[in-house]
PDB file of C-alpha atoms in Angstrom:
ATOM      1  CA  UNK A 563    -102.155 146.212 109.306  1.00 89.00           C
ATOM      2  CA  UNK A 564    -105.123 149.122 108.842  1.00 95.00           C
ATOM      3  CA  UNK A 565    -107.614 148.652 111.898  1.00 97.00           C
ATOM      4  CA  UNK A 566    -104.134 148.231 113.451  1.00 97.00           C
ATOM      5  CA  UNK A 567    -103.342 151.793 112.532  1.00 98.00           C
ATOM      6  CA  UNK A 568    -106.880 153.049 112.716  1.00 98.00           C
ATOM      7  CA  UNK A 569    -106.686 152.196 116.584  1.00 98.00           C
ATOM      8  CA  UNK A 570    -103.188 153.343 116.880  1.00 98.00           C
ATOM      9  CA  UNK A 571    -104.042 156.607 115.581  1.00 98.00           C
ATOM     10  CA  UNK A 572    -107.308 157.245 117.418  1.00 98.00           C
ATOM     11  CA  UNK A 573    -105.617 156.514 120.704  1.00 98.00           C
ATOM     12  CA  UNK A 574    -103.162 158.422 119.899  1.00 98.00           C
ATOM     13  CA  UNK A 575    -104.789 161.340 118.641  1.00 98.00           C
ATOM     14  CA  UNK A 576    -106.386 161.224 122.063  1.00 98.00           C
ATOM     15  CA  UNK A 577    -103.684 162.039 123.921  1.00 98.00           C
ATOM     16  CA  UNK A 578    -102.801 164.997 122.291  1.00 97.00           C
ATOM     17  CA  UNK A 579    -106.198 165.859 122.255  1.00 97.00           C
ATOM     18  CA  UNK A 580    -105.891 165.970 125.835  1.00 97.00           C
ATOM     19  CA  UNK A 581    -102.973 166.072 127.126  1.00 95.00           C
ATOM     20  CA  UNK A 582    -102.965 162.139 128.171  1.00 97.00           C
ATOM     21  CA  UNK A 583    -100.341 160.315 130.489  1.00 97.00           C
ATOM     22  CA  UNK A 584     -98.770 158.687 126.568  1.00 96.00           C
ATOM     23  CA  UNK A 585     -97.386 162.170 126.399  1.00 97.00           C
ATOM     24  CA  UNK A 586     -95.160 160.689 128.517  1.00 97.00           C
ATOM     25  CA  UNK A 587     -93.647 158.626 125.883  1.00 97.00           C
ATOM     26  CA  UNK A 588     -92.452 161.874 123.903  1.00 98.00           C
ATOM     27  CA  UNK A 589     -90.811 163.384 127.415  1.00 97.00           C
ATOM     28  CA  UNK A 590     -88.608 160.720 127.444  1.00 97.00           C
ATOM     29  CA  UNK A 591     -87.676 160.090 124.375  1.00 98.00           C
ATOM     30  CA  UNK A 592     -86.449 163.138 123.751  1.00 97.00           C
ATOM     31  CA  UNK A 593     -84.565 162.430 127.070  1.00 97.00           C
ATOM     32  CA  UNK A 594     -83.334 158.937 125.909  1.00 97.00           C
ATOM     33  CA  UNK A 595     -82.301 161.024 122.409  1.00 96.00           C
ATOM     34  CA  UNK A 596     -80.495 163.729 124.279  1.00 95.00           C
ATOM     35  CA  UNK A 597     -78.650 161.790 126.036  1.00 95.00           C
ATOM     36  CA  UNK A 598     -77.369 159.368 123.018  1.00 94.00           C
ATOM     37  CA  UNK A 599     -76.701 162.949 120.927  1.00 91.00           C
ATOM     38  CA  UNK A 600     -74.460 163.652 123.385  1.00 89.00           C
ATOM     39  CA  UNK A 601     -72.605 160.716 123.567  1.00 87.00           C
ATOM     40  CA  UNK A 602     -72.099 160.122 120.330  1.00 86.00           C
ATOM     41  CA  UNK A 603     -68.771 162.574 118.663  1.00 82.00           C
ATOM     42  CA  UNK A 604     -68.580 165.240 116.100  1.00 82.00           C
ATOM     43  CA  UNK A 605     -71.289 166.522 114.412  1.00 90.00           C
ATOM     44  CA  UNK A 606     -71.825 163.709 111.243  1.00 94.00           C
ATOM     45  CA  UNK A 607     -74.999 162.195 112.766  1.00 92.00           C
ATOM     46  CA  UNK A 608     -76.553 165.663 113.516  1.00 94.00           C
ATOM     47  CA  UNK A 609     -76.067 166.601 109.363  1.00 96.00           C
ATOM     48  CA  UNK A 610     -76.876 162.295 108.773  1.00 96.00           C
ATOM     49  CA  UNK A 611     -80.284 164.041 111.100  1.00 96.00           C
ATOM     50  CA  UNK A 612     -81.211 167.077 108.930  1.00 97.00           C
ATOM     51  CA  UNK A 613     -80.539 165.265 106.003  1.00 97.00           C
ATOM     52  CA  UNK A 614     -82.581 162.126 107.132  1.00 97.00           C
ATOM     53  CA  UNK A 615     -85.863 164.873 106.966  1.00 97.00           C
ATOM     54  CA  UNK A 616     -84.983 167.332 104.394  1.00 97.00           C
ATOM     55  CA  UNK A 617     -86.476 164.302 102.582  1.00 97.00           C
ATOM     56  CA  UNK A 618     -89.581 164.066 103.318  1.00 97.00           C
ATOM     57  CA  UNK A 619     -89.867 168.265 102.169  1.00 96.00           C
ATOM     58  CA  UNK A 620     -92.129 168.780  99.486  1.00 95.00           C
ATOM     59  CA  UNK A 621     -89.529 168.789  96.342  1.00 95.00           C
ATOM     60  CA  UNK A 622     -87.755 165.519  96.872  1.00 96.00           C
ATOM     61  CA  UNK A 623     -90.330 163.401  98.069  1.00 97.00           C
ATOM     62  CA  UNK A 624     -93.674 165.689  95.683  1.00 97.00           C
ATOM     63  CA  UNK A 625     -91.391 165.280  92.291  1.00 97.00           C
ATOM     64  CA  UNK A 626     -90.248 161.751  93.190  1.00 97.00           C
ATOM     65  CA  UNK A 627     -93.665 160.892  92.829  1.00 97.00           C
ATOM     66  CA  UNK A 628     -94.328 162.086  89.871  1.00 97.00           C
ATOM     67  CA  UNK A 629     -91.389 160.790  88.129  1.00 97.00           C
ATOM     68  CA  UNK A 630     -92.548 157.648  89.509  1.00 96.00           C
ATOM     69  CA  UNK A 631     -96.071 158.646  87.918  1.00 96.00           C
ATOM     70  CA  UNK A 632     -95.475 159.065  84.332  1.00 96.00           C
ATOM     71  CA  UNK A 633     -92.298 156.242  84.350  1.00 95.00           C
ATOM     72  CA  UNK A 634     -94.843 153.328  85.659  1.00 93.00           C
ATOM     73  CA  UNK A 635     -98.258 154.868  82.834  1.00 93.00           C
ATOM     74  CA  UNK A 636     -95.168 154.365  80.087  1.00 93.00           C
ATOM     75  CA  UNK A 637     -94.551 150.970  81.128  1.00 89.00           C
ATOM     76  CA  UNK A 638     -98.491 150.232  81.452  1.00 87.00           C
ATOM     77  CA  UNK A 639     -98.985 151.111  78.323  1.00 88.00           C
ATOM     78  CA  UNK A 640     -96.670 148.878  76.875  1.00 87.00           C
ATOM     79  CA  UNK A 641     -98.352 146.579  78.663  1.00 79.00           C
ATOM     80  CA  UNK A 642    -101.221 146.617  77.383  1.00 76.00           C
ATOM     81  CA  UNK A 643    -103.078 147.812  79.846  1.00 74.00           C
ATOM     82  CA  UNK A 644    -106.248 149.101  79.631  1.00 78.00           C
ATOM     83  CA  UNK A 645    -106.053 152.245  81.707  1.00 86.00           C
ATOM     84  CA  UNK A 646    -102.432 152.431  81.228  1.00 89.00           C
ATOM     85  CA  UNK A 647    -102.973 156.227  81.992  1.00 93.00           C
ATOM     86  CA  UNK A 648    -104.065 156.041  85.609  1.00 94.00           C
ATOM     87  CA  UNK A 649    -100.242 156.558  87.637  1.00 94.00           C
ATOM     88  CA  UNK A 650     -99.690 160.165  86.173  1.00 95.00           C
ATOM     89  CA  UNK A 651    -104.049 161.541  87.685  1.00 96.00           C
ATOM     90  CA  UNK A 652    -102.808 158.393  91.082  1.00 97.00           C
ATOM     91  CA  UNK A 653     -99.771 160.728  91.272  1.00 97.00           C
ATOM     92  CA  UNK A 654    -101.282 163.707  90.938  1.00 97.00           C
ATOM     93  CA  UNK A 655    -104.031 163.581  93.481  1.00 97.00           C
ATOM     94  CA  UNK A 656    -101.814 161.935  96.214  1.00 97.00           C
ATOM     95  CA  UNK A 657     -99.903 165.186  95.498  1.00 96.00           C
ATOM     96  CA  UNK A 658    -102.651 167.135  96.851  1.00 96.00           C
ATOM     97  CA  UNK A 659    -104.295 164.688  99.459  1.00 96.00           C
ATOM     98  CA  UNK A 660    -101.844 165.076 101.936  1.00 97.00           C
ATOM     99  CA  UNK A 661    -102.014 168.752 102.712  1.00 96.00           C
ATOM    100  CA  UNK A 662    -105.403 168.554 103.196  1.00 97.00           C
ATOM    101  CA  UNK A 663    -104.639 164.776 105.121  1.00 96.00           C
ATOM    102  CA  UNK A 664    -102.338 166.939 107.850  1.00 97.00           C
ATOM    103  CA  UNK A 665    -103.081 170.649 107.815  1.00 96.00           C
ATOM    104  CA  UNK A 666    -106.456 170.072 108.815  1.00 97.00           C
ATOM    105  CA  UNK A 667    -105.182 168.011 111.483  1.00 97.00           C
ATOM    106  CA  UNK A 668    -102.497 170.482 112.612  1.00 97.00           C
ATOM    107  CA  UNK A 669    -104.108 173.521 113.318  1.00 95.00           C
ATOM    108  CA  UNK A 670    -106.551 171.475 115.259  1.00 96.00           C
ATOM    109  CA  UNK A 671    -104.474 169.633 118.044  1.00 97.00           C
ATOM    110  CA  UNK A 672    -101.909 173.169 117.297  1.00 95.00           C
ATOM    111  CA  UNK A 673     -99.622 170.835 119.467  1.00 96.00           C
ATOM    112  CA  UNK A 674     -96.111 172.724 120.257  1.00 95.00           C
ATOM    113  CA  UNK A 675     -93.678 171.468 118.895  1.00 95.00           C
ATOM    114  CA  UNK A 676     -90.442 169.560 121.038  1.00 96.00           C
ATOM    115  CA  UNK A 677     -88.919 173.302 121.934  1.00 92.00           C
ATOM    116  CA  UNK A 678     -91.461 174.623 123.845  1.00 88.00           C
ATOM    117  CA  UNK A 679     -92.131 177.806 122.069  1.00 88.00           C
ATOM    118  CA  UNK A 680     -96.364 178.176 121.621  1.00 88.00           C
ATOM    119  CA  UNK A 681     -97.676 178.520 118.406  1.00 89.00           C
ATOM    120  CA  UNK A 682     -97.769 182.165 116.950  1.00 87.00           C
ATOM    121  CA  UNK A 683    -100.354 182.784 114.359  1.00 82.00           C
ATOM    122  CA  UNK A 684     -99.036 181.104 111.270  1.00 83.00           C
ATOM    123  CA  UNK A 685     -98.402 177.805 113.245  1.00 87.00           C
ATOM    124  CA  UNK A 686    -100.273 175.387 112.270  1.00 91.00           C
ATOM    125  CA  UNK A 687     -98.966 172.906 114.879  1.00 95.00           C
ATOM    126  CA  UNK A 688     -96.511 169.405 114.941  1.00 96.00           C
ATOM    127  CA  UNK A 689     -99.269 166.983 114.938  1.00 97.00           C
ATOM    128  CA  UNK A 690     -99.277 165.099 112.840  1.00 97.00           C
ATOM    129  CA  UNK A 691     -95.973 165.475 111.306  1.00 98.00           C
ATOM    130  CA  UNK A 692     -96.167 166.724 107.733  1.00 97.00           C
ATOM    131  CA  UNK A 693     -93.293 166.051 106.785  1.00 98.00           C
ATOM    132  CA  UNK A 694     -93.407 161.959 108.011  1.00 98.00           C
ATOM    133  CA  UNK A 695     -96.653 162.146 105.653  1.00 98.00           C
ATOM    134  CA  UNK A 696     -95.200 163.434 102.935  1.00 98.00           C
ATOM    135  CA  UNK A 697     -92.512 160.326 102.970  1.00 98.00           C
ATOM    136  CA  UNK A 698     -94.113 158.420 104.548  1.00 98.00           C
ATOM    137  CA  UNK A 699     -97.063 158.827 101.532  1.00 98.00           C
ATOM    138  CA  UNK A 700     -95.776 160.258  98.079  1.00 98.00           C
ATOM    139  CA  UNK A 701     -93.177 157.698  98.259  1.00 98.00           C
ATOM    140  CA  UNK A 702     -94.880 154.992  98.654  1.00 98.00           C
ATOM    141  CA  UNK A 703     -97.247 155.808  96.696  1.00 98.00           C
ATOM    142  CA  UNK A 704     -94.175 155.970  94.017  1.00 97.00           C
ATOM    143  CA  UNK A 705     -93.381 152.298  95.206  1.00 97.00           C
ATOM    144  CA  UNK A 706     -96.846 151.163  94.760  1.00 95.00           C
ATOM    145  CA  UNK A 707     -96.752 152.068  90.996  1.00 94.00           C
ATOM    146  CA  UNK A 708     -93.692 151.436  89.979  1.00 93.00           C
ATOM    147  CA  UNK A 709     -94.104 147.888  91.978  1.00 92.00           C
ATOM    148  CA  UNK A 710     -96.349 147.365  89.098  1.00 88.00           C
ATOM    149  CA  UNK A 711     -94.864 147.428  86.756  1.00 82.00           C
ATOM    150  CA  UNK A 712     -91.547 145.027  87.779  1.00 85.00           C
ATOM    151  CA  UNK A 713     -90.202 141.876  89.141  1.00 84.00           C
ATOM    152  CA  UNK A 714     -90.901 140.408  92.219  1.00 87.00           C
ATOM    153  CA  UNK A 715     -87.796 141.378  93.087  1.00 92.00           C
ATOM    154  CA  UNK A 716     -88.116 144.753  92.222  1.00 92.00           C
ATOM    155  CA  UNK A 717     -91.450 144.888  94.688  1.00 92.00           C
ATOM    156  CA  UNK A 718     -88.858 143.749  97.724  1.00 95.00           C
ATOM    157  CA  UNK A 719     -86.815 146.452  96.827  1.00 96.00           C
ATOM    158  CA  UNK A 720     -89.298 148.925  96.223  1.00 96.00           C
ATOM    159  CA  UNK A 721     -90.928 147.993  99.506  1.00 95.00           C
ATOM    160  CA  UNK A 722     -88.084 148.096 101.340  1.00 97.00           C
ATOM    161  CA  UNK A 723     -86.426 151.190 100.006  1.00 97.00           C
ATOM    162  CA  UNK A 724     -90.593 152.647 100.208  1.00 97.00           C
ATOM    163  CA  UNK A 725     -89.883 151.603 104.242  1.00 97.00           C
ATOM    164  CA  UNK A 726     -86.485 152.507 104.767  1.00 98.00           C
ATOM    165  CA  UNK A 727     -86.856 156.592 104.027  1.00 97.00           C
ATOM    166  CA  UNK A 728     -90.013 156.329 105.689  1.00 98.00           C
ATOM    167  CA  UNK A 729     -88.746 155.129 108.651  1.00 98.00           C
ATOM    168  CA  UNK A 730     -85.027 157.079 107.954  1.00 98.00           C
ATOM    169  CA  UNK A 731     -87.707 160.475 107.959  1.00 98.00           C
ATOM    170  CA  UNK A 732     -88.870 159.516 111.127  1.00 98.00           C
ATOM    171  CA  UNK A 733     -85.942 159.148 112.613  1.00 98.00           C
ATOM    172  CA  UNK A 734     -84.113 162.348 111.409  1.00 98.00           C
ATOM    173  CA  UNK A 735     -86.853 163.969 112.662  1.00 98.00           C
ATOM    174  CA  UNK A 736     -87.087 163.056 116.316  1.00 98.00           C
ATOM    175  CA  UNK A 737     -82.574 162.907 116.348  1.00 97.00           C
ATOM    176  CA  UNK A 738     -82.985 166.518 115.520  1.00 96.00           C
ATOM    177  CA  UNK A 739     -86.064 167.340 118.065  1.00 96.00           C
ATOM    178  CA  UNK A 740     -88.654 168.634 114.840  1.00 97.00           C
ATOM    179  CA  UNK A 741     -90.661 166.808 116.372  1.00 97.00           C
ATOM    180  CA  UNK A 742     -92.087 164.465 118.488  1.00 98.00           C
ATOM    181  CA  UNK A 743     -91.597 160.388 118.584  1.00 98.00           C
ATOM    182  CA  UNK A 744     -95.995 160.874 118.236  1.00 98.00           C
ATOM    183  CA  UNK A 745     -96.412 163.265 115.665  1.00 98.00           C
ATOM    184  CA  UNK A 746     -94.498 161.198 113.647  1.00 98.00           C
ATOM    185  CA  UNK A 747     -96.314 157.059 114.568  1.00 98.00           C
ATOM    186  CA  UNK A 748     -99.096 159.090 113.275  1.00 98.00           C
ATOM    187  CA  UNK A 749     -97.908 160.038 110.217  1.00 98.00           C
ATOM    188  CA  UNK A 750     -96.635 156.233 109.744  1.00 98.00           C
ATOM    189  CA  UNK A 751    -100.693 155.327 110.482  1.00 98.00           C
ATOM    190  CA  UNK A 752    -102.355 158.116 107.924  1.00 98.00           C
ATOM    191  CA  UNK A 753     -99.714 156.073 105.836  1.00 98.00           C
ATOM    192  CA  UNK A 754    -100.960 153.134 105.739  1.00 98.00           C
ATOM    193  CA  UNK A 755    -104.241 154.226 106.188  1.00 97.00           C
ATOM    194  CA  UNK A 756    -103.711 155.185 102.583  1.00 97.00           C
ATOM    195  CA  UNK A 757    -101.290 152.467 100.655  1.00 97.00           C
ATOM    196  CA  UNK A 758    -103.676 149.872 102.217  1.00 96.00           C
ATOM    197  CA  UNK A 759    -106.149 150.690 100.166  1.00 96.00           C
ATOM    198  CA  UNK A 760    -105.063 151.574  96.699  1.00 95.00           C
ATOM    199  CA  UNK A 761    -102.076 148.726  96.819  1.00 94.00           C
ATOM    200  CA  UNK A 762    -106.157 146.595  97.016  1.00 92.00           C
ATOM    201  CA  UNK A 763    -107.928 148.691  94.317  1.00 91.00           C
ATOM    202  CA  UNK A 764    -104.933 149.493  91.667  1.00 89.00           C
ATOM    203  CA  UNK A 765    -104.576 147.080  88.354  1.00 83.00           C
ATOM    204  CA  UNK A 766    -101.748 145.302  87.077  1.00 73.00           C
ATOM    205  CA  UNK A 767    -100.414 145.457  83.530  1.00 66.00           C
ATOM    206  CA  UNK A 768    -101.874 144.030  81.564  1.00 53.00           C
ATOM    207  CA  UNK A 769    -104.872 142.976  83.414  1.00 49.00           C
ATOM    208  CA  UNK A 770    -107.769 145.000  81.954  1.00 44.00           C
ATOM    209  CA  UNK A 771    -109.529 147.725  82.548  1.00 40.00           C
ATOM    210  CA  UNK A 772    -111.700 146.087  84.985  1.00 39.00           C
ATOM    211  CA  UNK A 773    -109.926 143.425  87.213  1.00 39.00           C
ATOM    212  CA  UNK A 774    -108.084 145.256  90.176  1.00 39.00           C
ATOM    213  CA  UNK A 775    -105.614 143.099  91.865  1.00 42.00           C
ATOM    214  CA  UNK A 776    -104.376 141.536  94.742  1.00 42.00           C
ATOM    215  CA  UNK A 777    -101.908 143.768  96.784  1.00 43.00           C
ATOM    216  CA  UNK A 778     -98.394 143.190  95.301  1.00 43.00           C
ATOM    217  CA  UNK A 779     -96.579 144.926  98.202  1.00 40.00           C
ATOM    218  CA  UNK A 780     -96.929 141.830 101.620  1.00 37.00           C
TER     219      UNK A 780
END
């Protein structure tokens, strides 16, 4: 999974940097989405797209991450985990890591958005998608922390919930014409490269201070 995510991220970034032919996929998807929007009556789909997009904002994603870290620390402490406090710094560092991963890339690629307007001096660019990265990483790390103190059924629910939120935010951004598809795909890849090693490094409750767990989210 991390090898595939790295390969896709490098390929997409290269194409964005050189304005390569793969960007034709973005234009094709945008035309298809516009056709679908005109074919769907009522404003409900547009409202849903905006609502899904908003789930990738710093609010509510970061508060959910911090609360998950606090709840997981409490559960880890009750379970006798040696480093029961670990979810708290993990949540805090994750919240700080997201802009460090996204903002420099946005500034470096300086990609205009789907509307085609030139970037103003205070804008960073659209690639990769900050809302998608915030959602995928925040909800994904929250799910990892909570999963370490949950039963198998809850783990499956947490995994599915985090994945659906990440997919939903990306779909909402593309539907609402806020981002190109490849902006979203790149952020999903970044999230995989954060979540995959973290999943293997986090200890299980009761495993002791020195024992790392295997993957809990399959």
